[in-house]
CSV table of C-alpha atoms in Angstrom, one decimal:
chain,number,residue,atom,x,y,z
A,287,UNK,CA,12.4,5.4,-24.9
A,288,UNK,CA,10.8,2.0,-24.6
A,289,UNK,CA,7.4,1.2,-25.6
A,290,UNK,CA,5.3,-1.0,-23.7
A,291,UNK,CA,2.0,-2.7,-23.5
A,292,UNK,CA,-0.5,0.1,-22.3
A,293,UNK,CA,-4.5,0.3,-21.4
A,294,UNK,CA,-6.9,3.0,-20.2
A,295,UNK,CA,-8.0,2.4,-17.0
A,296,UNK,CA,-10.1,5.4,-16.7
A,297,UNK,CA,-11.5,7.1,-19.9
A,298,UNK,CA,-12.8,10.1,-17.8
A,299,UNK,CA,-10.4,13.0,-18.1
A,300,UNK,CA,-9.4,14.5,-15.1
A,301,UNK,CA,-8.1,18.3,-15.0
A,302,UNK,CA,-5.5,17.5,-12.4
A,303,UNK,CA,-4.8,14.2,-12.6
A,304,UNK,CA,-2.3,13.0,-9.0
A,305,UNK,CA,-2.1,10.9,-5.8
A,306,UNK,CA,-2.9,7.3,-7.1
A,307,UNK,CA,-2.3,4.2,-4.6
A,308,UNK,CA,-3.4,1.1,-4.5
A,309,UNK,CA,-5.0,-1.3,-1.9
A,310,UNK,CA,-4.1,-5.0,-2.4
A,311,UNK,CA,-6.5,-6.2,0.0
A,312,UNK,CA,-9.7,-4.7,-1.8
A,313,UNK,CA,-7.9,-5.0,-5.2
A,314,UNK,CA,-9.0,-1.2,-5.6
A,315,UNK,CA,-6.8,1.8,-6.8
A,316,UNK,CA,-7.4,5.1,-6.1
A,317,UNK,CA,-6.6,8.8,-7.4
A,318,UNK,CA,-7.6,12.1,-7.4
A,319,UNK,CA,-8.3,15.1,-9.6
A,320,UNK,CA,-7.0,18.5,-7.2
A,321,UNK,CA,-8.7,21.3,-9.1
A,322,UNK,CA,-11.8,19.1,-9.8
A,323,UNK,CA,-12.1,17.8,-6.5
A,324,UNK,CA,-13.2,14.1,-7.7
A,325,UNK,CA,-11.8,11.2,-6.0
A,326,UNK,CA,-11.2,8.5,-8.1
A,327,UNK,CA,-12.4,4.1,-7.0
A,328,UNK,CA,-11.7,2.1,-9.7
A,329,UNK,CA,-12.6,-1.6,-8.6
A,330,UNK,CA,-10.3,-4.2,-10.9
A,331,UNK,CA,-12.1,-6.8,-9.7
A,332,UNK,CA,-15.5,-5.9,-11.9
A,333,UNK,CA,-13.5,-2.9,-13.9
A,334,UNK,CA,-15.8,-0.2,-12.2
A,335,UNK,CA,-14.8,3.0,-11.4
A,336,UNK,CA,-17.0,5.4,-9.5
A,337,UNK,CA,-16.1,9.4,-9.0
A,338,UNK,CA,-16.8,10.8,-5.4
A,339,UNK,CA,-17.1,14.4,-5.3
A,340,UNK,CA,-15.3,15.8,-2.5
A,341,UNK,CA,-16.6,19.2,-2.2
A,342,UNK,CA,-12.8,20.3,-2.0
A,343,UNK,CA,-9.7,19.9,-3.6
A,344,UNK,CA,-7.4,17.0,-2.2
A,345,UNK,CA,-4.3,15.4,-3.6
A,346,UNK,CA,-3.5,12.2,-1.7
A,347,UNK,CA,-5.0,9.7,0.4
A,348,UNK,CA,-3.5,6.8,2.9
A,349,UNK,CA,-5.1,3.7,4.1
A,350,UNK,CA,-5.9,3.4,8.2
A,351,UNK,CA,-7.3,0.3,8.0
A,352,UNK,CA,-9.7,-1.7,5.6
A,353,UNK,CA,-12.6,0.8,6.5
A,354,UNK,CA,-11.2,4.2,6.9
A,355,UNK,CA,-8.6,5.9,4.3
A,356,UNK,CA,-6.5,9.3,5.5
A,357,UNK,CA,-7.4,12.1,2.7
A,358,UNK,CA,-5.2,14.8,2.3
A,359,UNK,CA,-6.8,18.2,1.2
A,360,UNK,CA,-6.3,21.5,0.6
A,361,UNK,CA,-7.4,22.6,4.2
A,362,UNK,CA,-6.2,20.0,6.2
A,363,UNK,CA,-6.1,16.0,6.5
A,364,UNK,CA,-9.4,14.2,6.7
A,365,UNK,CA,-10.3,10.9,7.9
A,366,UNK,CA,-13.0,9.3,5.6
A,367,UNK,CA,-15.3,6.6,6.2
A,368,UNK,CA,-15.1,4.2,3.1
A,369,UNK,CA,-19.2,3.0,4.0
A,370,UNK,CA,-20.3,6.5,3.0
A,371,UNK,CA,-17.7,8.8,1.9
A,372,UNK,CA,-17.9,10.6,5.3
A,373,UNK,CA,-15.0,13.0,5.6
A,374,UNK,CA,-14.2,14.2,9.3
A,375,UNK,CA,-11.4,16.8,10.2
A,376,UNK,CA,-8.3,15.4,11.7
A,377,UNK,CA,-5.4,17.5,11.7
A,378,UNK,CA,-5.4,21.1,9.9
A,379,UNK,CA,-2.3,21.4,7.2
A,380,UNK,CA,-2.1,25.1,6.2
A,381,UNK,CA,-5.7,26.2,6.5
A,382,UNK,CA,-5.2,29.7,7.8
A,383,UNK,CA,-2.9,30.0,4.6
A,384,UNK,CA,-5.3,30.9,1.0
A,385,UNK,CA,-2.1,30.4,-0.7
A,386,UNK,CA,-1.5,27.2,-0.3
A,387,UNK,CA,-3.0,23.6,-1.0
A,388,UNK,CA,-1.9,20.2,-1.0
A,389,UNK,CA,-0.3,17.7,-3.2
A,390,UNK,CA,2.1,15.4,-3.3
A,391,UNK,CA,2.3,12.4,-0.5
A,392,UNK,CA,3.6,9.1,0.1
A,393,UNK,CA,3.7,6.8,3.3
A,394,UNK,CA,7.0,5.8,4.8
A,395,UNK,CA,7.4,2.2,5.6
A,396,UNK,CA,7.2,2.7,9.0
A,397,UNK,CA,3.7,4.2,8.9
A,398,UNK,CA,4.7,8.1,9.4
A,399,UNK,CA,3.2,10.2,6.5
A,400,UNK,CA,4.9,12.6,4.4
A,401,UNK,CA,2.6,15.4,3.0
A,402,UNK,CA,3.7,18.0,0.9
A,403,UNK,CA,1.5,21.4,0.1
A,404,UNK,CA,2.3,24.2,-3.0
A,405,UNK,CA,0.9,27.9,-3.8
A,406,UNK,CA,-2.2,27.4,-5.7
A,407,UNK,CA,-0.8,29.4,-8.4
A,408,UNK,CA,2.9,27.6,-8.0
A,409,UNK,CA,4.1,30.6,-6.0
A,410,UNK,CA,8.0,30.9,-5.8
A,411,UNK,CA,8.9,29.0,-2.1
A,412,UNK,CA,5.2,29.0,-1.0
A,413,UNK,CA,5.0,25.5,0.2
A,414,UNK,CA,6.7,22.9,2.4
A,415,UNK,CA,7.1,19.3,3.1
A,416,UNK,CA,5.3,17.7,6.4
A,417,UNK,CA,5.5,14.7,8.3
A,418,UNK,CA,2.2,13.3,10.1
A,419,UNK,CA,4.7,10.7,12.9
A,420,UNK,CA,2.4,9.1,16.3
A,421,UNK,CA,-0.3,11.8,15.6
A,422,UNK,CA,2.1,15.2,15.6
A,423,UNK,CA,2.3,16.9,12.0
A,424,UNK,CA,5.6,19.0,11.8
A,425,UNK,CA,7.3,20.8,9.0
A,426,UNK,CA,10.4,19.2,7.9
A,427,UNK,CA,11.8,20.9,4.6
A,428,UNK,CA,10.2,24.6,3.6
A,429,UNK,CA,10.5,26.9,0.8
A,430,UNK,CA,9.5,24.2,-1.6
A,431,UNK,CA,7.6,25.7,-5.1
A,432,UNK,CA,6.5,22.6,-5.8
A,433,UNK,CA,6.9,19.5,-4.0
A,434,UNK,CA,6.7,16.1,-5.5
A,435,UNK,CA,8.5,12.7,-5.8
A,436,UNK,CA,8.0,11.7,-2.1
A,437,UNK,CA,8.8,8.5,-1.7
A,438,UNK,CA,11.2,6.0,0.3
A,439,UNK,CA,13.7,3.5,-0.4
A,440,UNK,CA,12.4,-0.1,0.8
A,441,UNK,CA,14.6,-0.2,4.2
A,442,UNK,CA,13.2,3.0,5.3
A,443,UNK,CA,16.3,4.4,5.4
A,444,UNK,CA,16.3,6.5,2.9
A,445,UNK,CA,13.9,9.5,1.8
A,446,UNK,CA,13.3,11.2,-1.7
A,447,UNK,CA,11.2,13.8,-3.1
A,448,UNK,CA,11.5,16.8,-5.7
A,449,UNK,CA,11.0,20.7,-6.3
A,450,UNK,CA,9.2,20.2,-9.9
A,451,UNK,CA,9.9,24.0,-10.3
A,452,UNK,CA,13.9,23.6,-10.0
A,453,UNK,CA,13.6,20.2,-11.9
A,454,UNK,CA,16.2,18.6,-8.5
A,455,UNK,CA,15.2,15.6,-6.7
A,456,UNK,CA,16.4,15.0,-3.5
A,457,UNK,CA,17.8,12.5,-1.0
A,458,UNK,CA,18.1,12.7,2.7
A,459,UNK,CA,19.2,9.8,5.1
A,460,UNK,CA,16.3,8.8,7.5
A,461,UNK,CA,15.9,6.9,10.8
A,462,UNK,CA,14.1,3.7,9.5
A,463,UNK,CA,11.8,3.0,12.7
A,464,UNK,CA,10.5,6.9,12.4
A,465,UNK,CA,10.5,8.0,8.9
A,466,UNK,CA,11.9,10.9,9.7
A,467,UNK,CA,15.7,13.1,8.7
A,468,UNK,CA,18.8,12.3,10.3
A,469,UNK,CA,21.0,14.6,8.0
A,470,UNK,CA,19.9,17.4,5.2
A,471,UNK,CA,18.8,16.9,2.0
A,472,UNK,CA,21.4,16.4,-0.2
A,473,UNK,CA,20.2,16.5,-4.9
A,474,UNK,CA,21.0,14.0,-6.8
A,475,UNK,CA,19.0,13.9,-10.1
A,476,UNK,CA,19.4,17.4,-11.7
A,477,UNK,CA,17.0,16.8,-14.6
A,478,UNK,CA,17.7,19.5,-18.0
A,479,UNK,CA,15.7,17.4,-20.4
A,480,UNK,CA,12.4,17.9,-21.7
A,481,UNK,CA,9.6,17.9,-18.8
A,482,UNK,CA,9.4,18.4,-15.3
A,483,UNK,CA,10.3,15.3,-12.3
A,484,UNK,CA,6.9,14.8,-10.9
A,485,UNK,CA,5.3,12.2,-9.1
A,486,UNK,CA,7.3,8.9,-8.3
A,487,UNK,CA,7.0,5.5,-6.8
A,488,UNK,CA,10.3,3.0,-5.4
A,489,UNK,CA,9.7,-0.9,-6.3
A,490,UNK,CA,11.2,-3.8,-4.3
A,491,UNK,CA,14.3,-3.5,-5.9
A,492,UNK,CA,14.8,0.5,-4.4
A,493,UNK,CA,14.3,1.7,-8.3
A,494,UNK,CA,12.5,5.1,-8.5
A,495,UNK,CA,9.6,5.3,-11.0
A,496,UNK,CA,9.3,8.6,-12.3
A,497,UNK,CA,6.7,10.3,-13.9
A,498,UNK,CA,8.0,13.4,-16.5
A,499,UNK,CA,5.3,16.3,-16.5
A,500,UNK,CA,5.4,17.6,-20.5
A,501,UNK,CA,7.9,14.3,-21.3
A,502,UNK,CA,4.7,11.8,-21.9
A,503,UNK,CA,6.8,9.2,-19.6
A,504,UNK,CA,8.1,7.3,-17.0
A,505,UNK,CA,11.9,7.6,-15.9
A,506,UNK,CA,13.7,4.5,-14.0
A,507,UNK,CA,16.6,5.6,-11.6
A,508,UNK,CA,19.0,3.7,-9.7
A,509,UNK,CA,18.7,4.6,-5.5
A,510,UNK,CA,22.1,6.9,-6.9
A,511,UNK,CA,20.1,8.2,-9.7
A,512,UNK,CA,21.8,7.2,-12.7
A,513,UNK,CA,19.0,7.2,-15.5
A,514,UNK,CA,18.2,3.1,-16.2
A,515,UNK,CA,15.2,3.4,-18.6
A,516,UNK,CA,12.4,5.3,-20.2
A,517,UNK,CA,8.9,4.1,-21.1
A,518,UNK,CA,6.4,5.7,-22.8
A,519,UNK,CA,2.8,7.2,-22.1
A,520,UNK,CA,0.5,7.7,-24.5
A,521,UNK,CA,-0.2,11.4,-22.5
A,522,UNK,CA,1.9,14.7,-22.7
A,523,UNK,CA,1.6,15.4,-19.1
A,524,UNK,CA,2.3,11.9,-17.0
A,525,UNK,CA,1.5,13.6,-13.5
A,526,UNK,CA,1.9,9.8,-11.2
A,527,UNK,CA,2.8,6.5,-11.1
A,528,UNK,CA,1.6,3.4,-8.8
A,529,UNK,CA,2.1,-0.2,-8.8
A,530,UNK,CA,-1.2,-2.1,-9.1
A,531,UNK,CA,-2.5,-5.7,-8.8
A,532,UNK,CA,-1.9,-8.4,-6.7
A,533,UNK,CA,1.9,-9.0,-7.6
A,534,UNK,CA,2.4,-5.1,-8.2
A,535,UNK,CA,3.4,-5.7,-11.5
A,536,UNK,CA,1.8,-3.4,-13.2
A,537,UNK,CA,1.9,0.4,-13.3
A,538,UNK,CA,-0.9,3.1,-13.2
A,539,UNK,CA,0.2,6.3,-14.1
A,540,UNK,CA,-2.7,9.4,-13.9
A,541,UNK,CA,-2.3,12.7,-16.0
A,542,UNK,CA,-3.9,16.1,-16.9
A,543,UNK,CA,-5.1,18.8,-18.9
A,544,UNK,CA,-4.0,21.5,-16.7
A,545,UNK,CA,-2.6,24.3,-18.4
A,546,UNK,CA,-3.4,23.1,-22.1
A,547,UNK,CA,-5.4,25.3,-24.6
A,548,UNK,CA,-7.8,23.7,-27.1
A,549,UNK,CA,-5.6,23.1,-29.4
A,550,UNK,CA,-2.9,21.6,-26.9
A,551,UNK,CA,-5.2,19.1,-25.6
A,552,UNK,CA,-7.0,18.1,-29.6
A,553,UNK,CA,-2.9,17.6,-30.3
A,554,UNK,CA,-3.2,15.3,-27.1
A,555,UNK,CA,-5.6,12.9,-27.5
A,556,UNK,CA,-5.1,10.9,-24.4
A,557,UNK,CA,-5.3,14.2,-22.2
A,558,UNK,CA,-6.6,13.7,-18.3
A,559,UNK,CA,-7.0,10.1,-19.0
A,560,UNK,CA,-5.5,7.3,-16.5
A,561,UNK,CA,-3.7,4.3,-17.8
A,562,UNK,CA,-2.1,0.8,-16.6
A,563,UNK,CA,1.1,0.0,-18.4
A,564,UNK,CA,2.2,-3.6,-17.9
A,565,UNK,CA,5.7,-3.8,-17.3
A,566,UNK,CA,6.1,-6.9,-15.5
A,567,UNK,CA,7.8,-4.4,-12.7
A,568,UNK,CA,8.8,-5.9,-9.2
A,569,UNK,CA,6.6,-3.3,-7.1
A,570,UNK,CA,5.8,-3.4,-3.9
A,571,UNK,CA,2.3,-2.0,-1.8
A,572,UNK,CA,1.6,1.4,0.4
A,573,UNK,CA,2.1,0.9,3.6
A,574,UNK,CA,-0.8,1.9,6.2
A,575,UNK,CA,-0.6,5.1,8.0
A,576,UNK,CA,-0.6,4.8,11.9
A,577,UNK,CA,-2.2,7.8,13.7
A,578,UNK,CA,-0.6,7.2,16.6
């Protein structure tokens, strides 16, 4: 496992740490802690960060255009107004469901959104994998426990994302100017170490970055998934990454506490906390999400 050159970029632990991304055009990254329900603005340009409460859990948020951002929440997605935090329904996801919230989601190239929701208490098959495409939400893949990893090659043509509780990420062939299947889901990374497969991120190059939940790092895959590299993170439970600043260089990677007694998280210092590693990566930025 590699070592690189790491900061904290937020001291402020978050229980559920997930869902950072990154505007360019603001030079502003943003995350979210679920079971809190803080969204996270951290400002690189002065080093601020201010918490919005949310009043809700929410796991994920897109950017519409340089005023309004696409939250995605436990009851539905919202569109929120960046002027004053504003959060207006848009489309429900799962709200006449109590099992179920939100979490992991990524936009496709082509603007189509992929969200996926989970039990609340990681029920066996609770949860499913959506895809907002010219305003219509549908369900693509069900039966998912928990549903992370989305994320697409650079092309478009390709689709990825993961079941942390059977520790299998998948890929599935896509049409490019849709975002959405054109054949099943087929695995390809059958992980048996320590650690879960958990949030990830593809750079320019069509690499997947790969946050391990319990493994305290980041695993590099080729498109095929043959293991290239490990870095470190000074946190048990790496939950995220993103590539941040204006080259997309760097790396932010958000964690959590979830789940950890006392004396898990005193054996963990840097518990909850969010950090920028600076591994001169060759990232690329989010795509907007078109609503229609």
């Amino acid at each position: 496992m590699e070592d690189v050159p790491v900061s904290i970029l937020s001291a402020e632990r978050c229980h559920l740490g997930e869902g950072p991304t990154y505007d360019v055009l603001s030079d502003t990254a943003w995350w979210f802690d679920i079971l809190e329900g803080r969204l996270f603005e951290h400002r690189f340009a002065d080093g601020e960060t201010i918490v919005h409460p949310l009043g809700r859990m929410a796991s994920a948020l897109a950017r519409i255009d340089a005023t309004l951002q696409l939250v995605v929440a436990e009851d539905g997605l919202h569109i929120r107004d960046l002027a004053d935090g504003r959060m207006f329904l848009f489309k429900p996801l799962e709200a006449d469901n109590p099992v179920t919230r939100s979490n992991d989601a990524r936009v496709h190239p082509c603007g189509t959104f992929w969200v996926g929701t989970m039990g609340r208490g990681a029920e066996p098959k609770a949860g499913a994998i959506y895809a907002l495409h010219r305003g219509c939400l549908s369900r693509l893949f069900p039966e998912i426990t928990i549903p992370n990893a989305i994320c697409f090659a650079p092309d478009g043509t390709v689709g990825y994302f993961a079941d942390t509780a059977e520790n299998v990420m998948y890929r599935v062939p896509l049409d490019a100017a849709s975002g959405l299947p054109v054949g099943d889901p087929v695995p390809f990374i059958h992980h048996h170490g320590v650690g879960g497969l958990d949030g990830a991120v593809v750079d320019a190059d069509g690499l997947i970055w790969n946050a391990r939940w319990g493994g305290g790092r980041i695993d590099i895959y080729a498109p095929r998934g043959t293991l290239l590299r490990s870095l470190r993170v000074p946190v048990r439970q790496s939950s995220c990454p993103a590539f941040v600043g204006r080259d997309f260089s760097r790396l932010l990677v958000t964690s959590a506490w979830q789940g950890m007694d006392e004396a898990a998280r005193a054996a963990d210092p840097g518990h909850g906390r969010t950090f920028v590693l600076d591994v001169a990566a060759h990232g690329r930025g989010e795509p907007d999400v078109k609503l229609n």
